[in-house]
Tab-separated table of C-alpha atoms and ligand atoms in Angstrom:
chain	number	residue	atom	x	y	z
A	1	GLY	CA	106.750	89.199	112.028
A	2	ASN	CA	104.673	92.242	111.385
A	3	ILE	CA	107.244	94.749	112.385
A	4	THR	CA	109.736	93.459	109.854
A	5	ALA	CA	107.196	93.794	107.131
A	6	ARG	CA	106.335	97.306	108.153
A	7	ARG	CA	109.904	98.342	108.418
A	8	SER	CA	110.736	97.217	104.920
A	9	VAL	CA	107.704	99.084	103.679
A	10	ASP	CA	109.052	102.146	105.450
A	11	ALA	CA	112.399	101.894	103.846
A	12	LYS	CA	110.746	101.816	100.460
A	13	GLN	CA	108.470	104.671	101.268
A	14	SER	CA	111.238	106.985	102.261
A	15	SER	CA	112.796	106.636	98.846
A	16	ASP	CA	109.574	106.546	96.809
A	17	ASN	CA	107.072	108.943	98.176
A	18	SER	CA	108.108	109.947	101.641
A	19	GLU	CA	106.061	113.100	101.410
A	20	GLU	CA	102.943	111.210	100.596
A	21	ARG	CA	102.977	108.606	103.278
A	22	ASP	CA	103.986	109.214	106.858
A	23	LYS	CA	106.975	107.322	108.038
A	24	ILE	CA	106.993	105.131	111.081
A	25	ASN	CA	109.903	105.727	113.314
A	26	LEU	CA	109.905	103.002	115.926
A	27	ALA	CA	111.697	104.989	118.591
A	28	GLU	CA	109.402	107.993	118.127
A	29	GLN	CA	106.363	105.776	118.197
A	30	SER	CA	107.536	104.241	121.405
A	31	LEU	CA	108.190	107.639	122.931
A	32	LEU	CA	104.761	108.822	121.853
A	33	ASN	CA	103.177	105.781	123.461
A	34	LYS	CA	104.940	106.582	126.696
A	35	MET	CA	103.987	110.236	126.600
A	36	ILE	CA	100.310	109.546	126.157
A	37	ARG	CA	100.118	106.518	128.419
A	38	THR	CA	98.052	107.191	131.484
A	39	SER	CA	97.663	103.683	132.862
A	40	LEU	CA	98.365	100.029	132.307
A	41	VAL	CA	97.225	98.455	129.050
A	42	LYS	CA	94.497	95.921	129.656
A	43	ASN	CA	95.549	92.424	128.797
A	44	ARG	CA	93.620	89.410	129.987
A	45	ASN	CA	95.941	86.816	128.514
A	46	GLN	CA	97.970	84.467	130.662
A	47	VAL	CA	101.699	85.045	130.872
A	48	GLU	CA	103.856	82.287	129.450
A	49	VAL	CA	106.853	81.530	131.608
A	50	LEU	CA	109.833	79.493	130.533
A	51	GLN	CA	112.158	78.903	133.436
A	52	ARG	CA	115.834	78.267	133.120
A	53	ASP	CA	115.527	75.625	135.794
A	54	PRO	CA	112.191	73.918	135.155
A	55	ASN	CA	112.399	72.153	138.514
A	56	SER	CA	112.541	75.258	140.631
A	57	PRO	CA	109.180	76.396	141.924
A	58	LEU	CA	107.418	78.960	139.847
A	59	PHE	CA	107.042	82.085	141.901
A	60	SER	CA	104.551	84.706	141.172
A	61	VAL	CA	103.343	87.440	143.475
A	62	LYS	CA	99.961	89.041	143.809
A	63	THR	CA	101.111	91.897	146.042
A	64	PHE	CA	104.138	94.153	146.268
A	65	GLU	CA	104.491	93.311	149.981
A	66	GLU	CA	105.411	89.745	149.135
A	67	LEU	CA	108.551	91.035	147.458
A	68	ARG	CA	110.035	92.263	150.735
A	69	LEU	CA	111.161	95.521	149.210
A	70	LYS	CA	112.901	98.291	151.063
A	71	PRO	CA	110.136	100.310	152.754
A	72	GLU	CA	111.320	103.423	150.896
A	73	LEU	CA	110.695	101.712	147.576
A	74	LEU	CA	107.349	100.263	148.588
A	75	GLN	CA	106.302	103.769	149.584
A	76	GLY	CA	107.491	105.051	146.202
A	77	ILE	CA	105.435	102.454	144.357
A	78	TYR	CA	102.265	103.169	146.263
A	79	ASN	CA	102.861	106.862	145.782
A	80	MET	CA	102.819	106.240	142.027
A	81	GLY	CA	99.342	104.816	142.420
A	82	PHE	CA	100.273	101.185	141.892
A	83	ASN	CA	98.158	98.871	144.032
A	84	ARG	CA	99.273	95.507	142.800
A	85	PRO	CA	101.773	94.092	140.303
A	86	SER	CA	100.729	94.029	136.660
A	87	ARG	CA	100.426	90.721	134.811
A	88	ILE	CA	104.018	90.772	133.651
A	89	GLN	CA	105.299	92.079	136.979
A	90	GLU	CA	103.682	89.215	138.895
A	91	SER	CA	106.183	86.814	137.360
A	92	ALA	CA	109.049	89.105	136.403
A	93	LEU	CA	109.576	90.770	139.763
A	94	PRO	CA	110.178	87.616	141.838
A	95	MET	CA	112.667	86.394	139.226
A	96	MET	CA	114.511	89.680	139.059
A	97	LEU	CA	114.658	90.055	142.832
A	98	ALA	CA	115.553	86.415	143.560
A	99	LYS	CA	118.814	85.493	145.226
A	100	PRO	CA	120.992	84.781	143.414
A	101	PRO	CA	119.640	87.132	140.737
A	102	GLN	CA	118.324	85.529	137.592
A	103	ASN	CA	118.611	86.631	134.007
A	104	LEU	CA	115.419	87.511	132.238
A	105	ILE	CA	114.078	88.096	128.767
A	106	ALA	CA	110.597	89.577	128.837
A	107	GLN	CA	108.285	90.430	126.011
A	108	SER	CA	104.976	92.195	126.164
A	109	GLN	CA	103.381	95.067	124.325
A	110	SER	CA	104.102	98.576	125.500
A	111	GLY	CA	102.131	99.754	128.479
A	112	THR	CA	102.130	96.465	130.382
A	113	GLY	CA	104.545	97.492	133.114
A	114	LYS	CA	108.000	96.462	131.937
A	115	THR	CA	109.744	99.747	132.672
A	116	ALA	CA	108.317	99.945	136.152
A	117	ALA	CA	109.452	96.359	136.724
A	118	PHE	CA	113.089	96.842	135.822
A	119	ALA	CA	113.220	100.255	137.497
A	120	LEU	CA	112.279	98.490	140.710
A	121	ALA	CA	114.864	95.771	140.131
A	122	MET	CA	117.632	98.297	139.505
A	123	LEU	CA	116.699	100.308	142.579
A	124	SER	CA	116.487	97.223	144.777
A	125	HIS	CA	119.929	96.024	143.827
A	126	VAL	CA	121.988	99.164	144.333
A	127	ASN	CA	123.776	99.909	147.534
A	128	PRO	CA	123.596	103.681	148.059
A	129	ALA	CA	126.622	103.618	150.346
A	130	ASN	CA	128.811	102.593	147.424
A	131	LYS	CA	129.362	105.764	145.456
A	132	TRP	CA	129.918	104.300	142.010
A	133	PRO	CA	127.800	103.002	139.121
A	134	GLN	CA	126.313	99.601	139.904
A	135	SER	CA	123.509	99.357	137.437
A	136	LEU	CA	123.351	100.241	133.727
A	137	CYS	CA	120.365	100.609	131.466
A	138	LEU	CA	120.488	101.000	127.693
A	139	ALA	CA	117.723	102.668	125.707
A	140	PRO	CA	117.473	103.396	121.967
A	141	THR	CA	117.314	107.205	122.173
A	142	PHE	CA	118.052	110.110	124.449
A	143	GLU	CA	114.343	110.816	124.935
A	144	LEU	CA	113.558	107.223	125.851
A	145	ALA	CA	116.440	107.226	128.313
A	146	LEU	CA	114.932	110.307	129.952
A	147	GLN	CA	111.541	108.624	130.205
A	148	ILE	CA	113.094	105.689	132.018
A	149	GLY	CA	114.985	108.057	134.284
A	150	GLN	CA	111.764	109.799	135.230
A	151	VAL	CA	110.209	106.507	136.266
A	152	ILE	CA	113.228	105.634	138.390
A	153	GLU	CA	113.225	109.067	140.003
A	154	GLN	CA	109.543	108.848	140.834
A	155	MET	CA	109.974	105.411	142.288
A	156	ALA	CA	112.986	106.544	144.313
A	157	LYS	CA	111.173	109.589	145.665
A	158	PHE	CA	111.468	108.292	149.226
A	159	TYR	CA	114.902	106.808	148.636
A	160	PRO	CA	116.891	109.962	147.930
A	161	ASP	CA	120.299	108.393	148.560
A	162	VAL	CA	120.210	106.834	145.110
A	163	ASN	CA	121.367	108.983	142.197
A	164	LEU	CA	121.104	108.724	138.432
A	165	ALA	CA	123.333	109.771	135.562
A	166	TYR	CA	122.493	109.929	131.861
A	167	ALA	CA	125.026	108.622	129.375
A	168	VAL	CA	123.689	110.504	126.378
A	169	ARG	CA	125.336	112.571	123.706
A	170	GLY	CA	126.219	116.047	124.915
A	171	ASN	CA	126.621	115.083	128.580
A	172	ARG	CA	130.201	115.905	129.500
A	173	VAL	CA	132.296	113.859	131.882
A	174	ASN	CA	135.855	114.122	133.115
A	175	ARG	CA	138.023	111.452	131.655
A	176	GLY	CA	139.119	108.961	134.287
A	177	VAL	CA	136.981	110.417	137.092
A	178	VAL	CA	134.578	107.656	138.079
A	179	LEU	CA	130.954	108.766	138.451
A	180	GLU	CA	129.379	108.764	141.905
A	181	GLU	CA	125.890	108.003	140.607
A	182	HIS	CA	124.567	104.520	141.313
A	183	ILE	CA	122.491	104.049	138.198
A	184	VAL	CA	123.457	105.099	134.669
A	185	ILE	CA	120.897	105.208	131.871
A	186	GLY	CA	121.949	105.934	128.349
A	187	THR	CA	122.246	105.176	124.687
A	188	PRO	CA	124.659	102.443	123.604
A	189	GLY	CA	127.283	104.642	121.917
A	190	THR	CA	127.784	107.052	124.781
A	191	MET	CA	127.560	104.290	127.369
A	192	LEU	CA	130.310	102.397	125.576
A	193	ASP	CA	132.463	105.537	125.452
A	194	TRP	CA	131.929	106.133	129.142
A	195	CYS	CA	133.003	102.569	129.939
A	196	THR	CA	136.011	102.461	127.618
A	197	LYS	CA	137.278	105.783	126.307
A	198	TYR	CA	136.393	107.997	129.284
A	199	ARG	CA	136.507	105.330	131.985
A	200	VAL	CA	133.930	107.026	134.167
A	201	ILE	CA	132.171	103.711	134.690
A	202	ASP	CA	133.990	100.611	135.836
A	203	PRO	CA	132.065	97.882	134.025
A	204	LYS	CA	133.460	95.233	136.373
A	205	LYS	CA	131.450	96.767	139.212
A	206	ILE	CA	128.123	96.523	137.431
A	207	SER	CA	125.664	94.069	138.951
A	208	VAL	CA	122.542	94.770	136.870
A	209	PHE	CA	122.469	95.384	133.113
A	210	VAL	CA	119.183	96.285	131.457
A	211	LEU	CA	118.478	96.451	127.745
A	212	ASP	CA	115.189	98.152	127.152
A	213	GLU	CA	113.221	98.163	123.888
A	214	ALA	CA	115.489	95.601	122.284
A	215	ASP	CA	113.369	95.565	119.131
A	216	VAL	CA	113.757	99.298	118.657
A	217	MET	CA	117.411	99.071	119.583
A	218	ILE	CA	118.343	96.612	116.884
A	219	ALA	CA	116.508	98.657	114.285
A	220	THR	CA	119.198	101.313	114.707
A	221	GLN	CA	122.456	100.738	112.936
A	222	GLY	CA	125.285	100.116	115.351
A	223	HIS	CA	123.262	99.809	118.541
A	224	GLN	CA	123.362	96.067	118.526
A	225	ASP	CA	127.162	95.909	118.239
A	226	GLN	CA	127.663	98.596	120.847
A	227	SER	CA	125.352	96.791	123.258
A	228	ILE	CA	127.227	93.555	122.737
A	229	ARG	CA	130.538	95.305	123.306
A	230	ILE	CA	129.290	96.754	126.603
A	231	HIS	CA	127.925	93.373	127.575
A	232	ARG	CA	131.385	91.809	127.071
A	233	LEU	CA	132.933	94.213	129.593
A	234	LEU	CA	130.580	93.129	132.374
A	235	PRO	CA	131.349	90.479	134.974
A	236	VAL	CA	129.800	87.060	134.318
A	237	GLU	CA	127.723	87.219	137.482
A	238	CYS	CA	126.101	90.483	136.387
A	239	GLN	CA	122.343	90.142	136.075
A	240	MET	CA	121.191	90.625	132.477
A	241	LEU	CA	117.667	91.789	131.769
A	242	LEU	CA	116.219	92.349	128.307
A	243	PHE	CA	112.838	93.776	127.383
A	244	SER	CA	111.052	94.013	124.101
A	245	ALA	CA	107.561	94.861	122.898
A	246	THR	CA	107.797	92.459	119.966
A	247	PHE	CA	109.672	89.258	119.423
A	248	GLU	CA	110.745	88.369	115.966
A	249	ASP	CA	113.796	86.242	115.149
A	250	SER	CA	116.260	89.104	115.010
A	251	VAL	CA	115.326	90.232	118.512
A	252	TRP	CA	115.522	86.710	119.759
A	253	LYS	CA	119.014	86.177	118.308
A	254	PHE	CA	120.193	89.395	119.885
A	255	ALA	CA	118.617	88.478	123.216
A	256	GLU	CA	120.371	85.119	123.271
A	257	ARG	CA	123.729	86.801	122.774
A	258	VAL	CA	123.367	89.210	125.655
A	259	VAL	CA	121.314	87.191	128.118
A	260	PRO	CA	122.857	83.834	128.976
A	261	ASP	CA	120.701	81.199	130.691
A	262	PRO	CA	117.590	83.317	130.643
A	263	ASN	CA	114.206	82.905	132.142
A	264	ILE	CA	111.688	83.951	129.564
A	265	ILE	CA	108.374	85.655	130.120
A	266	ARG	CA	105.898	86.458	127.368
A	267	LEU	CA	102.543	88.097	127.472
A	268	ARG	CA	100.788	87.889	124.155
A	269	ARG	CA	98.850	90.844	122.913
A	270	GLU	CA	95.104	90.439	123.078
A	271	GLU	CA	93.674	89.527	119.721
A	272	GLU	CA	91.767	92.177	117.880
A	273	THR	CA	88.465	91.160	116.373
A	274	LEU	CA	85.795	92.648	114.157
A	275	ASP	CA	83.034	90.779	115.983
A	276	THR	CA	81.493	93.758	117.687
A	277	ILE	CA	81.852	96.096	114.715
A	278	LYS	CA	79.245	96.758	112.055
A	279	GLN	CA	80.998	97.373	108.781
A	280	PHE	CA	79.651	99.454	105.925
A	281	TYR	CA	80.786	100.868	102.646
A	282	THR	CA	79.602	103.752	100.590
A	283	ILE	CA	80.290	104.443	96.935
A	284	CYS	CA	81.620	107.810	95.834
A	285	THR	CA	83.414	108.957	92.717
A	286	GLU	CA	86.184	111.163	94.026
A	287	LYS	CA	87.354	113.047	97.103
A	288	GLU	CA	84.823	115.901	96.922
A	289	GLU	CA	82.050	113.358	96.902
A	290	LYS	CA	83.632	111.444	99.750
A	291	PHE	CA	83.761	114.701	101.635
A	292	ILE	CA	80.039	115.247	101.098
A	293	ALA	CA	79.330	111.695	102.250
A	294	LEU	CA	81.375	112.361	105.332
A	295	CYS	CA	79.399	115.538	106.034
A	296	ASN	CA	76.195	113.552	105.739
A	297	LEU	CA	77.562	111.168	108.313
A	298	TYR	CA	78.782	113.898	110.566
A	299	VAL	CA	76.014	113.822	113.135
A	300	ALA	CA	76.468	110.084	113.522
A	301	LEU	CA	80.208	110.556	113.910
A	302	THR	CA	79.912	113.028	116.713
A	303	ILE	CA	77.469	111.101	118.872
A	304	ALA	CA	80.563	109.609	120.395
A	305	GLN	CA	84.033	110.008	118.913
A	306	ALA	CA	85.323	109.128	115.495
A	307	ILE	CA	88.612	108.656	113.684
A	308	VAL	CA	88.896	109.292	109.958
A	309	PHE	CA	91.808	107.616	108.206
A	310	CYS	CA	93.415	108.948	105.055
A	311	GLN	CA	96.132	107.265	103.091
A	312	THR	CA	98.368	110.288	102.711
A	313	ARG	CA	99.377	113.248	104.764
A	314	LYS	CA	98.255	115.570	102.004
A	315	MET	CA	94.777	114.066	101.911
A	316	ALA	CA	94.464	114.303	105.702
A	317	MET	CA	95.397	117.969	105.578
A	318	TRP	CA	92.972	118.666	102.753
A	319	LEU	CA	90.138	116.910	104.543
A	320	ALA	CA	90.758	118.548	107.902
A	321	SER	CA	90.759	122.006	106.372
A	322	LYS	CA	87.578	121.287	104.362
A	323	LEU	CA	85.867	120.145	107.546
A	324	ASN	CA	87.086	123.221	109.341
A	325	GLU	CA	85.657	125.397	106.585
A	326	GLN	CA	82.315	123.744	107.271
A	327	GLY	CA	82.626	124.804	110.871
A	328	HIS	CA	83.502	121.342	112.169
A	329	GLN	CA	86.228	121.350	114.770
A	330	VAL	CA	88.479	118.433	114.029
A	331	ALA	CA	91.853	117.344	115.288
A	332	LEU	CA	94.533	116.599	112.735
A	333	LEU	CA	97.310	114.169	113.466
A	334	SER	CA	99.988	113.831	110.878
A	335	GLY	CA	103.622	113.072	110.464
A	336	GLU	CA	105.126	116.511	110.177
A	337	LEU	CA	104.238	117.241	113.799
A	338	THR	CA	106.875	116.762	116.458
A	339	VAL	CA	106.349	113.978	118.958
A	340	GLU	CA	105.337	116.552	121.563
A	341	GLN	CA	102.749	118.063	119.243
A	342	ARG	CA	101.379	114.659	118.368
A	343	ALA	CA	101.103	113.741	122.027
A	344	ALA	CA	99.224	116.998	122.620
A	345	VAL	CA	96.769	116.306	119.766
A	346	ILE	CA	96.086	112.804	121.083
A	347	LYS	CA	95.621	114.065	124.633
A	348	ARG	CA	93.092	116.651	123.481
A	349	PHE	CA	91.189	114.023	121.527
A	350	ARG	CA	91.221	111.686	124.498
A	351	ASP	CA	89.841	114.428	126.678
A	352	ALA	CA	87.136	114.836	124.015
A	353	ASN	CA	88.097	118.410	123.183
A	354	GLU	CA	87.550	117.331	119.607
A	355	LYS	CA	85.148	114.623	118.616
A	356	VAL	CA	86.668	113.808	115.258
A	357	LEU	CA	90.282	113.003	114.567
A	358	VAL	CA	91.622	113.012	111.027
A	359	THR	CA	94.819	111.053	110.625
A	360	THR	CA	97.052	108.887	108.510
A	361	ASN	CA	97.851	105.312	109.434
A	362	VAL	CA	101.070	105.537	111.202
A	363	CYS	CA	100.137	108.329	113.518
A	364	SER	CA	97.218	106.494	114.948
A	365	ARG	CA	99.056	103.798	116.809
A	366	GLY	CA	98.867	104.290	120.496
A	367	ILE	CA	95.434	105.815	120.341
A	368	ASP	CA	93.103	103.792	122.442
A	369	VAL	CA	90.355	102.909	119.989
A	370	GLU	CA	88.044	101.650	122.699
A	371	GLN	CA	86.719	105.159	123.222
A	372	VAL	CA	86.110	105.613	119.497
A	373	SER	CA	82.814	104.251	118.265
A	374	VAL	CA	83.078	105.146	114.592
A	375	VAL	CA	85.974	104.628	112.238
A	376	VAL	CA	85.878	105.999	108.720
A	377	ASN	CA	88.283	104.787	106.085
A	378	PHE	CA	88.277	107.845	103.879
A	379	ASP	CA	90.847	105.833	101.947
A	380	LEU	CA	90.975	102.068	102.223
A	381	PRO	CA	94.234	100.718	103.597
A	382	VAL	CA	96.441	99.307	100.852
A	383	ASP	CA	100.035	98.176	100.667
A	384	LEU	CA	102.548	99.551	98.215
A	385	ASP	CA	101.285	97.225	95.490
A	386	GLY	CA	97.764	98.515	95.978
A	387	ASN	CA	96.471	95.314	97.581
A	388	ALA	CA	94.269	95.286	100.665
A	389	ASP	CA	96.287	95.803	103.827
A	390	ASN	CA	94.236	93.546	106.082
A	391	GLU	CA	96.440	93.948	109.074
A	392	THR	CA	96.085	97.709	109.028
A	393	TYR	CA	92.342	97.376	108.473
A	394	LEU	CA	92.024	95.224	111.564
A	395	HIS	CA	94.228	97.549	113.547
A	396	ARG	CA	92.149	100.573	112.608
A	397	ILE	CA	88.783	99.020	113.234
A	398	GLY	CA	89.131	95.966	115.439
A	399	ARG	CA	88.699	95.847	119.179
A	400	SER	CA	90.718	93.792	121.571
A	401	GLY	CA	88.972	91.202	123.657
A	402	ARG	CA	85.513	89.811	123.200
A	403	PHE	CA	83.934	92.450	125.353
A	404	GLY	CA	85.114	95.487	123.473
A	405	LYS	CA	82.553	98.200	122.989
A	406	ARG	CA	80.328	98.128	119.922
A	407	GLY	CA	81.108	100.365	117.039
A	408	PHE	CA	80.801	100.807	113.330
A	409	ALA	CA	83.098	101.385	110.436
A	410	VAL	CA	82.451	103.127	107.141
A	411	ASN	CA	84.628	102.470	104.125
A	412	MET	CA	84.634	104.960	101.294
A	413	VAL	CA	84.944	103.264	97.953
A	414	ASP	CA	85.949	105.603	95.147
A	415	SER	CA	86.971	103.384	92.228
A	416	ASP	CA	86.716	99.892	90.797
A	417	HIS	CA	90.069	99.258	92.319
A	418	SER	CA	88.982	100.261	95.811
A	419	MET	CA	85.853	98.117	95.396
A	420	GLU	CA	88.209	95.247	94.672
A	421	VAL	CA	90.199	96.078	97.821
A	422	LEU	CA	86.989	96.097	99.828
A	423	ARG	CA	86.096	92.643	98.509
A	424	GLN	CA	89.552	91.385	99.438
A	425	ILE	CA	89.037	92.645	102.975
A	426	GLU	CA	85.591	91.097	103.155
A	427	MET	CA	86.972	87.738	102.030
A	428	HIS	CA	89.958	87.867	104.312
A	429	PHE	CA	87.917	88.379	107.462
A	430	ASN	CA	84.881	86.526	106.212
A	431	ARG	CA	82.636	89.299	107.469
A	432	LYS	CA	80.002	91.008	105.411
A	433	ILE	CA	80.510	94.711	104.715
A	434	MET	CA	77.115	96.240	104.043
A	435	LYS	CA	76.286	98.959	101.608
A	436	LEU	CA	75.336	102.252	103.199
A	437	ASP	CA	73.369	105.027	101.645
A	438	THR	CA	74.693	108.157	103.313
A	439	GLU	CA	71.553	110.035	102.435
A	440	ASN	CA	69.515	107.500	104.307
A	441	LEU	CA	71.267	106.421	107.444
A	442	GLU	CA	68.695	104.178	109.039
A	443	GLU	CA	70.833	101.081	108.493
A	444	MET	CA	73.307	102.327	111.012
A	445	GLU	CA	70.995	102.216	113.988
B	501	ADP	P1	105.993	99.350	129.515
B	501	ADP	O1	107.396	99.570	129.949
B	501	ADP	O2	105.649	97.899	129.331
B	501	ADP	O3	105.597	100.177	128.330
B	501	ADP	P2	105.289	100.892	131.868
B	501	ADP	O4	106.138	100.334	132.939
B	501	ADP	O5	105.726	102.175	131.250
B	501	ADP	O6	105.037	99.817	130.703
B	501	ADP	O7	103.811	101.018	132.438
B	501	ADP	C1	102.740	101.517	131.671
B	501	ADP	C2	101.860	102.421	132.522
B	501	ADP	O8	101.290	101.679	133.585
B	501	ADP	C3	102.613	103.573	133.186
B	501	ADP	O9	101.757	104.689	133.209
B	501	ADP	C4	102.905	103.054	134.582
B	501	ADP	O10	103.023	104.101	135.507
B	501	ADP	C5	101.697	102.191	134.850
B	501	ADP	N1	101.992	101.031	135.712
B	501	ADP	C6	103.063	100.206	135.668
B	501	ADP	N2	102.971	99.232	136.591
B	501	ADP	C7	101.799	99.437	137.237
B	501	ADP	C8	101.117	98.770	138.309
B	501	ADP	N3	101.621	97.686	138.887
B	501	ADP	N4	99.925	99.274	138.708
B	501	ADP	C9	99.399	100.371	138.108
B	501	ADP	N5	99.985	101.048	137.111
B	501	ADP	C10	101.171	100.588	136.670
């Protein structure tokens, strides 16, 4: 899968030229996505459902009422602004809430409603009168655990008898004194300690076990083993739920170990295409000349919004400050920012406080490109061997779904080598990239 490829590239980068290229940290990326997410991600694909018992009827719900939730929870859901279940929730919720409870493995890209789904399942299954942990949820990092907790708290707004605890590093507990909270969310190491060393959770009394972001989880050394060790402490009838944004073999193997007899739900990401995008290239000799070309394009860029991609952090910084010197207000998104700062930059851009965003590859994920009508590759995307990185090209420029808005892309070619890369991209997608004269922009209309 793609993620594997990217991750191995990362590993190399951190030893080679970590300064030059921004690193992708999966957990941070996921956190960033959550911080900037304002609504469900559109996905018009059909869910694929693989039932453990193929003969049992396939339930799917179109409304939350059909789920016969506690009124307090239904009120909480509506208060969050949810009107109807998302694609993945339509199938996942009836399975998770069925009696007897069913195990589930669910995969869909981030933003499709997984967290909300398992938050509802956890809340539905606890009995507030029993003052001990009944439901555990594992997340890859402290920050991601907090995000999940916030969703549960919002959803339980009208169900105040239910309480949460966070099993994360730094949270102190009294050895042997069992927690009174009903739901515990945490990272695998601390959760394991709380179940074994500190004995503040009796794993035999757990009825729902959730593993969130399994793909991110297994990317962290030790998390997989710790999760499996926790899993072994749980009663066999405990409901096991596993969620992942991607599904490569390693995730699948892990999922099979911790979720026996699963139902499986998948929602494939919508394909990105270049069909609605006009692609151009312009020839320059070096970065100063590319900068001038960009200035010539500037009016066209700011009719709507534009993203300018640079290969390195250094180049992005150079370009942003040159543009600033010219009096252009641009946003700069690059890897040395904290997640909070990055989220703030993206929010400002989304709110159109700035019309142009200068960034490196890895920072741009999670930005909804639908609102961007122009993409400039100040540097063409290449892999570590200098070959065209088609996947990144598509990700930068493509739109999901056939009805994505129209847009155009400008590629800045600054050497024979980058011309070669451009040709590789052209061949790969079998789409013509037209030459653009930045001093005469009529072609773009
Ligand atoms: P995931 O866990 O797959 O990343 P989330 O559960 O975090 O997805 O949901 C993504 C966004 O969509 C959140 O802002 C969430 O509040 C919202 N959301 C989730 N379910 C629904 C729904 N049924 N209707 C409307 N919005 C929803």
